[in-house]
């Protein structure tokens, strides 16, 4: 079965392109320091705003730091922040969603109202609130992103679980005397997993965007850490004289967000071909 | 002499899927006379529904496509008409009712308005005439308060009522042919009996020819005049309804009849056809029924039988080879 | 006389529903899905429940396997009330009673292999040894006619009939005494239906199983069952041995049901006088006899008082005022 999913996945050219771009950025993040010729935080005031050259392939910024090195290390931070944040958020969302959907009744009402409350805020605003309460820094940005993705996943999972729990195979399991926890772990969660994975992937793109927006606003990852949003923010100030400083992080963010979105769609089509036909 | 109004010749419909070509309908030929009820029976996946949708050219493309054959309706080949001409035939001269009436009715319009719509579209009727006519139609299908019923929305009606409305809608333009695809499968037995009764009554009143698609041999016996049995995309037998039930020829038809639990007989054990229907992606060589057939011999496994004529009937089986082969031509 | 295995006594299952039109505070109403039914099933017997959709036959089946809590009434298995059992006894009960479902597509978890599906009841009930389990699974597969090499296949690789066989094997894994079969063949094609019905008969003889066979198809019920109850709007209207029910049906509804079957014989014209109208909503069941709205014999008495089940012959009970 899984080989079929893979076959369908690689059939779509856009998905392959998206995956390739993601893989490239991921490799960049993993290899990180090996790729960089310079310390990303090394200030060299003798060579500020250098155009691309053999020494600095993407030029330098306002403090003479090597843009390529900052982009690479920034990828580490951006991807790490959004991965951890989104996965933690998805996990918490899944727990909330499964609990609400499976047990129903009062528990469901309480959880659903809480989720509605989170959804009532615009996502970025919610993240800003979290960072404002917890303070700046990488772990707190992760928490903000986790908070941001909890309600979406929780609501989706709840819907899936409600249909799954009435399915005949779950009933059959109950007839044979299985406990609720067994039913949840062996039937409910595995059968909602594909949807959770797809939505988590789609959320990853938004998470990158949120993380960057936070640092763009000066709220997320603190300087001098090279974060893409922060780089973009610095580049914005000199966009008229030295557009490259804004273009490089901007293009990186766009590419990654777009790729996550494309890969997420591709995953959905591969995991659930019925949806695509409709 | 009865007039022949539909003549399907060597119809082939295929679906192009990721996993390969599915020949859902393979070289199917049949005809329909005026005022006749023809039943197409077979199990799920035998191609009976695809055959009927092909006649109306309602096969979704992609992935489906009619790849060959002719469908002559009053001398014109429907497969050669332009989409616009086809639209004036669909729902007007040939109409169709489906298994699940709820999905074929639009939930946001009253049923009266939905019946009116096809009258206005096809017959250029004025609004008042169309409304009068649709109330007449609702009355015709046996709904006691037609004026009131016309203002109901589909969800306010029961399953049986909805199917009556579907029939009223299908018959509103006085079609020549009514294709009924499993019209009672979603209904309860007592309601099914009402609808079947209604269909037989209406046929007498309106003289519409009916193509009835079903898997229920009981329904076939009760309302059809002629029967086509399909298996794995092909016609395996065609005959008058009486001879099919009293003297089935093809081993598949024989098995199908024997495997029915009967209400008026005591049976210790049911006959069963071993195995299951072959996948259309992977039909057996030779006769498609041969792997499940008790009477199969060597030739059946290697060579595909044609449709042989036998006492005015047709059967696709090597056991009846002595008859003249018509090679899937006219039935 | 065979030993009585299961006794259902005045079982009522009501569902609360919120009806529309109540404004801000919708009125709570009850759907009387099952409204006081009683019957008993003996060891090794096949008991049929027939009726049209919404008559409560599936609800009754679900209450028996404890998928639903009854509103009133009790169900006794081997003399013990199944809704007042301690936990441990309940586990024992669930081993002795299993269910076969209607839809062979949704009753098997698509992510499980055949081995896991059939073995699941064993795992749930604490059989941890993999080898021991596999032996039982292979024997069950042989019982239901699935080839042993299919052990590691997934449900989507099988046809409907084969899937239903897997469902039956799963139900048999714990050596149950009673199988509740909810429309087990109605999703299958005729030729496959016969295979499953024959399989069920064979298994019954082999393991001395009792069946509660729930179906809307009278021909199938007649073929398989020893005794049959006819349900209408949550009530049993007639209950008798197969021979009597089909040979000498007394309740007008039973007669109408029998008359509505299209007989697969063009020489016999059935469907002469179909029953009129639809089944009333179980939200608002008619007063008196639940069938009076469609009954051509109905009189004043039928509108006012609900007829009770009376024994008119040994083992043949009917709920109708007009039968004296």
JSON list of C-alpha atoms in Angstrom, two decimals, chain A residues 8-106:
[
{"chain": "A", "resi": 8, "resn": "UNK", "atom": "CA", "xyz": [1.41, 8.52, -6.70]},
{"chain": "A", "resi": 9, "resn": "UNK", "atom": "CA", "xyz": [3.52, 11.04, -4.84]},
{"chain": "A", "resi": 10, "resn": "UNK", "atom": "CA", "xyz": [6.39, 11.04, -7.32]},
{"chain": "A", "resi": 11, "resn": "UNK", "atom": "CA", "xyz": [4.04, 11.05, -10.29]},
{"chain": "A", "resi": 12, "resn": "UNK", "atom": "CA", "xyz": [3.28, 14.73, -9.77]},
{"chain": "A", "resi": 13, "resn": "UNK", "atom": "CA", "xyz": [6.03, 16.95, -11.19]},
{"chain": "A", "resi": 14, "resn": "UNK", "atom": "CA", "xyz": [5.23, 19.95, -9.01]},
{"chain": "A", "resi": 15, "resn": "UNK", "atom": "CA", "xyz": [5.56, 17.84, -5.89]},
{"chain": "A", "resi": 16, "resn": "UNK", "atom": "CA", "xyz": [8.95, 16.61, -6.97]},
{"chain": "A", "resi": 17, "resn": "UNK", "atom": "CA", "xyz": [10.07, 20.20, -7.56]},
{"chain": "A", "resi": 18, "resn": "UNK", "atom": "CA", "xyz": [8.77, 21.25, -4.16]},
{"chain": "A", "resi": 19, "resn": "UNK", "atom": "CA", "xyz": [10.40, 18.31, -2.45]},
{"chain": "A", "resi": 20, "resn": "UNK", "atom": "CA", "xyz": [13.71, 19.07, -4.18]},
{"chain": "A", "resi": 21, "resn": "UNK", "atom": "CA", "xyz": [13.67, 22.69, -2.97]},
{"chain": "A", "resi": 22, "resn": "UNK", "atom": "CA", "xyz": [12.80, 21.60, 0.55]},
{"chain": "A", "resi": 23, "resn": "UNK", "atom": "CA", "xyz": [15.50, 18.99, 0.47]},
{"chain": "A", "resi": 24, "resn": "UNK", "atom": "CA", "xyz": [18.01, 21.62, -0.61]},
{"chain": "A", "resi": 25, "resn": "UNK", "atom": "CA", "xyz": [17.12, 23.93, 2.25]},
{"chain": "A", "resi": 26, "resn": "UNK", "atom": "CA", "xyz": [17.04, 21.04, 4.67]},
{"chain": "A", "resi": 27, "resn": "UNK", "atom": "CA", "xyz": [20.49, 19.92, 3.56]},
{"chain": "A", "resi": 28, "resn": "UNK", "atom": "CA", "xyz": [21.67, 23.49, 3.97]},
{"chain": "A", "resi": 29, "resn": "UNK", "atom": "CA", "xyz": [20.32, 23.58, 7.49]},
{"chain": "A", "resi": 30, "resn": "UNK", "atom": "CA", "xyz": [21.83, 20.23, 8.42]},
{"chain": "A", "resi": 31, "resn": "UNK", "atom": "CA", "xyz": [25.23, 20.83, 6.90]},
{"chain": "A", "resi": 32, "resn": "UNK", "atom": "CA", "xyz": [25.14, 24.40, 8.16]},
{"chain": "A", "resi": 33, "resn": "UNK", "atom": "CA", "xyz": [28.62, 25.32, 9.44]},
{"chain": "A", "resi": 34, "resn": "UNK", "atom": "CA", "xyz": [30.34, 23.10, 6.88]},
{"chain": "A", "resi": 35, "resn": "UNK", "atom": "CA", "xyz": [28.97, 25.23, 4.07]},
{"chain": "A", "resi": 36, "resn": "UNK", "atom": "CA", "xyz": [29.78, 28.57, 5.59]},
{"chain": "A", "resi": 37, "resn": "UNK", "atom": "CA", "xyz": [33.12, 30.14, 4.90]},
{"chain": "A", "resi": 38, "resn": "UNK", "atom": "CA", "xyz": [32.46, 32.81, 7.53]},
{"chain": "A", "resi": 39, "resn": "UNK", "atom": "CA", "xyz": [31.01, 33.08, 10.98]},
{"chain": "A", "resi": 40, "resn": "UNK", "atom": "CA", "xyz": [27.53, 34.48, 10.26]},
{"chain": "A", "resi": 41, "resn": "UNK", "atom": "CA", "xyz": [27.92, 36.94, 13.11]},
{"chain": "A", "resi": 42, "resn": "UNK", "atom": "CA", "xyz": [31.41, 38.12, 12.21]},
{"chain": "A", "resi": 43, "resn": "UNK", "atom": "CA", "xyz": [31.30, 41.85, 11.69]},
{"chain": "A", "resi": 44, "resn": "UNK", "atom": "CA", "xyz": [33.60, 43.34, 9.10]},
{"chain": "A", "resi": 45, "resn": "UNK", "atom": "CA", "xyz": [32.96, 47.03, 8.78]},
{"chain": "A", "resi": 46, "resn": "UNK", "atom": "CA", "xyz": [35.49, 47.35, 5.98]},
{"chain": "A", "resi": 47, "resn": "UNK", "atom": "CA", "xyz": [33.25, 45.53, 3.55]},
{"chain": "A", "resi": 48, "resn": "UNK", "atom": "CA", "xyz": [29.65, 46.50, 4.08]},
{"chain": "A", "resi": 49, "resn": "UNK", "atom": "CA", "xyz": [27.00, 46.12, 1.33]},
{"chain": "A", "resi": 50, "resn": "UNK", "atom": "CA", "xyz": [29.23, 44.18, -0.98]},
{"chain": "A", "resi": 51, "resn": "UNK", "atom": "CA", "xyz": [27.62, 42.90, -4.16]},
{"chain": "A", "resi": 52, "resn": "UNK", "atom": "CA", "xyz": [27.99, 39.15, -4.91]},
{"chain": "A", "resi": 53, "resn": "UNK", "atom": "CA", "xyz": [31.56, 38.21, -5.56]},
{"chain": "A", "resi": 54, "resn": "UNK", "atom": "CA", "xyz": [33.81, 35.18, -5.38]},
{"chain": "A", "resi": 55, "resn": "UNK", "atom": "CA", "xyz": [34.46, 35.88, -1.72]},
{"chain": "A", "resi": 56, "resn": "UNK", "atom": "CA", "xyz": [30.85, 36.50, -0.73]},
{"chain": "A", "resi": 57, "resn": "UNK", "atom": "CA", "xyz": [28.62, 34.71, -3.17]},
{"chain": "A", "resi": 58, "resn": "UNK", "atom": "CA", "xyz": [25.51, 36.57, -1.99]},
{"chain": "A", "resi": 59, "resn": "UNK", "atom": "CA", "xyz": [27.27, 39.70, -0.89]},
{"chain": "A", "resi": 60, "resn": "UNK", "atom": "CA", "xyz": [27.40, 41.20, 2.60]},
{"chain": "A", "resi": 61, "resn": "UNK", "atom": "CA", "xyz": [25.00, 43.18, 4.78]},
{"chain": "A", "resi": 62, "resn": "UNK", "atom": "CA", "xyz": [25.09, 46.46, 6.68]},
{"chain": "A", "resi": 63, "resn": "UNK", "atom": "CA", "xyz": [27.67, 45.17, 9.13]},
{"chain": "A", "resi": 64, "resn": "UNK", "atom": "CA", "xyz": [29.72, 43.37, 6.51]},
{"chain": "A", "resi": 65, "resn": "UNK", "atom": "CA", "xyz": [28.46, 39.93, 7.54]},
{"chain": "A", "resi": 66, "resn": "UNK", "atom": "CA", "xyz": [28.42, 37.27, 4.82]},
{"chain": "A", "resi": 67, "resn": "UNK", "atom": "CA", "xyz": [24.83, 36.99, 3.58]},
{"chain": "A", "resi": 68, "resn": "UNK", "atom": "CA", "xyz": [25.18, 33.41, 2.38]},
{"chain": "A", "resi": 69, "resn": "UNK", "atom": "CA", "xyz": [26.43, 32.27, 5.78]},
{"chain": "A", "resi": 70, "resn": "UNK", "atom": "CA", "xyz": [23.58, 34.09, 7.46]},
{"chain": "A", "resi": 71, "resn": "UNK", "atom": "CA", "xyz": [21.09, 32.52, 5.06]},
{"chain": "A", "resi": 72, "resn": "UNK", "atom": "CA", "xyz": [22.40, 29.04, 5.80]},
{"chain": "A", "resi": 73, "resn": "UNK", "atom": "CA", "xyz": [22.44, 29.44, 9.56]},
{"chain": "A", "resi": 74, "resn": "UNK", "atom": "CA", "xyz": [19.13, 31.28, 9.31]},
{"chain": "A", "resi": 75, "resn": "UNK", "atom": "CA", "xyz": [17.66, 28.24, 7.57]},
{"chain": "A", "resi": 76, "resn": "UNK", "atom": "CA", "xyz": [18.68, 26.21, 10.59]},
{"chain": "A", "resi": 77, "resn": "UNK", "atom": "CA", "xyz": [16.88, 28.51, 12.94]},
{"chain": "A", "resi": 78, "resn": "UNK", "atom": "CA", "xyz": [13.80, 29.09, 10.78]},
{"chain": "A", "resi": 79, "resn": "UNK", "atom": "CA", "xyz": [13.30, 25.44, 9.97]},
{"chain": "A", "resi": 80, "resn": "UNK", "atom": "CA", "xyz": [14.02, 24.27, 13.49]},
{"chain": "A", "resi": 81, "resn": "UNK", "atom": "CA", "xyz": [11.65, 26.78, 15.02]},
{"chain": "A", "resi": 82, "resn": "UNK", "atom": "CA", "xyz": [8.82, 25.96, 12.64]},
{"chain": "A", "resi": 83, "resn": "UNK", "atom": "CA", "xyz": [9.36, 22.18, 12.69]},
{"chain": "A", "resi": 84, "resn": "UNK", "atom": "CA", "xyz": [9.44, 21.87, 16.43]},
{"chain": "A", "resi": 85, "resn": "UNK", "atom": "CA", "xyz": [6.66, 24.39, 16.90]},
{"chain": "A", "resi": 86, "resn": "UNK", "atom": "CA", "xyz": [4.36, 22.80, 14.33]},
{"chain": "A", "resi": 87, "resn": "UNK", "atom": "CA", "xyz": [4.99, 19.24, 15.43]},
{"chain": "A", "resi": 88, "resn": "UNK", "atom": "CA", "xyz": [4.41, 20.05, 19.08]},
{"chain": "A", "resi": 89, "resn": "UNK", "atom": "CA", "xyz": [1.31, 21.98, 18.06]},
{"chain": "A", "resi": 90, "resn": "UNK", "atom": "CA", "xyz": [0.04, 19.12, 15.91]},
{"chain": "A", "resi": 91, "resn": "UNK", "atom": "CA", "xyz": [0.63, 16.66, 18.70]},
{"chain": "A", "resi": 92, "resn": "UNK", "atom": "CA", "xyz": [-1.24, 18.73, 21.24]},
{"chain": "A", "resi": 93, "resn": "UNK", "atom": "CA", "xyz": [-3.96, 19.46, 18.69]},
{"chain": "A", "resi": 94, "resn": "UNK", "atom": "CA", "xyz": [-4.29, 15.76, 17.96]},
{"chain": "A", "resi": 95, "resn": "UNK", "atom": "CA", "xyz": [-4.69, 14.94, 21.64]},
{"chain": "A", "resi": 96, "resn": "UNK", "atom": "CA", "xyz": [-7.33, 17.61, 22.05]},
{"chain": "A", "resi": 97, "resn": "UNK", "atom": "CA", "xyz": [-9.12, 16.61, 18.86]},
{"chain": "A", "resi": 98, "resn": "UNK", "atom": "CA", "xyz": [-9.14, 12.89, 19.64]},
{"chain": "A", "resi": 99, "resn": "UNK", "atom": "CA", "xyz": [-10.36, 13.50, 23.19]},
{"chain": "A", "resi": 100, "resn": "UNK", "atom": "CA", "xyz": [-13.12, 15.83, 22.04]},
{"chain": "A", "resi": 101, "resn": "UNK", "atom": "CA", "xyz": [-14.23, 13.68, 19.11]},
{"chain": "A", "resi": 102, "resn": "UNK", "atom": "CA", "xyz": [-14.06, 10.32, 20.81]},
{"chain": "A", "resi": 103, "resn": "UNK", "atom": "CA", "xyz": [-15.62, 11.08, 24.17]},
{"chain": "A", "resi": 104, "resn": "UNK", "atom": "CA", "xyz": [-18.05, 13.77, 23.06]},
{"chain": "A", "resi": 105, "resn": "UNK", "atom": "CA", "xyz": [-20.49, 15.32, 25.51]},
{"chain": "A", "resi": 106, "resn": "UNK", "atom": "CA", "xyz": [-19.22, 17.84, 28.02]}
]
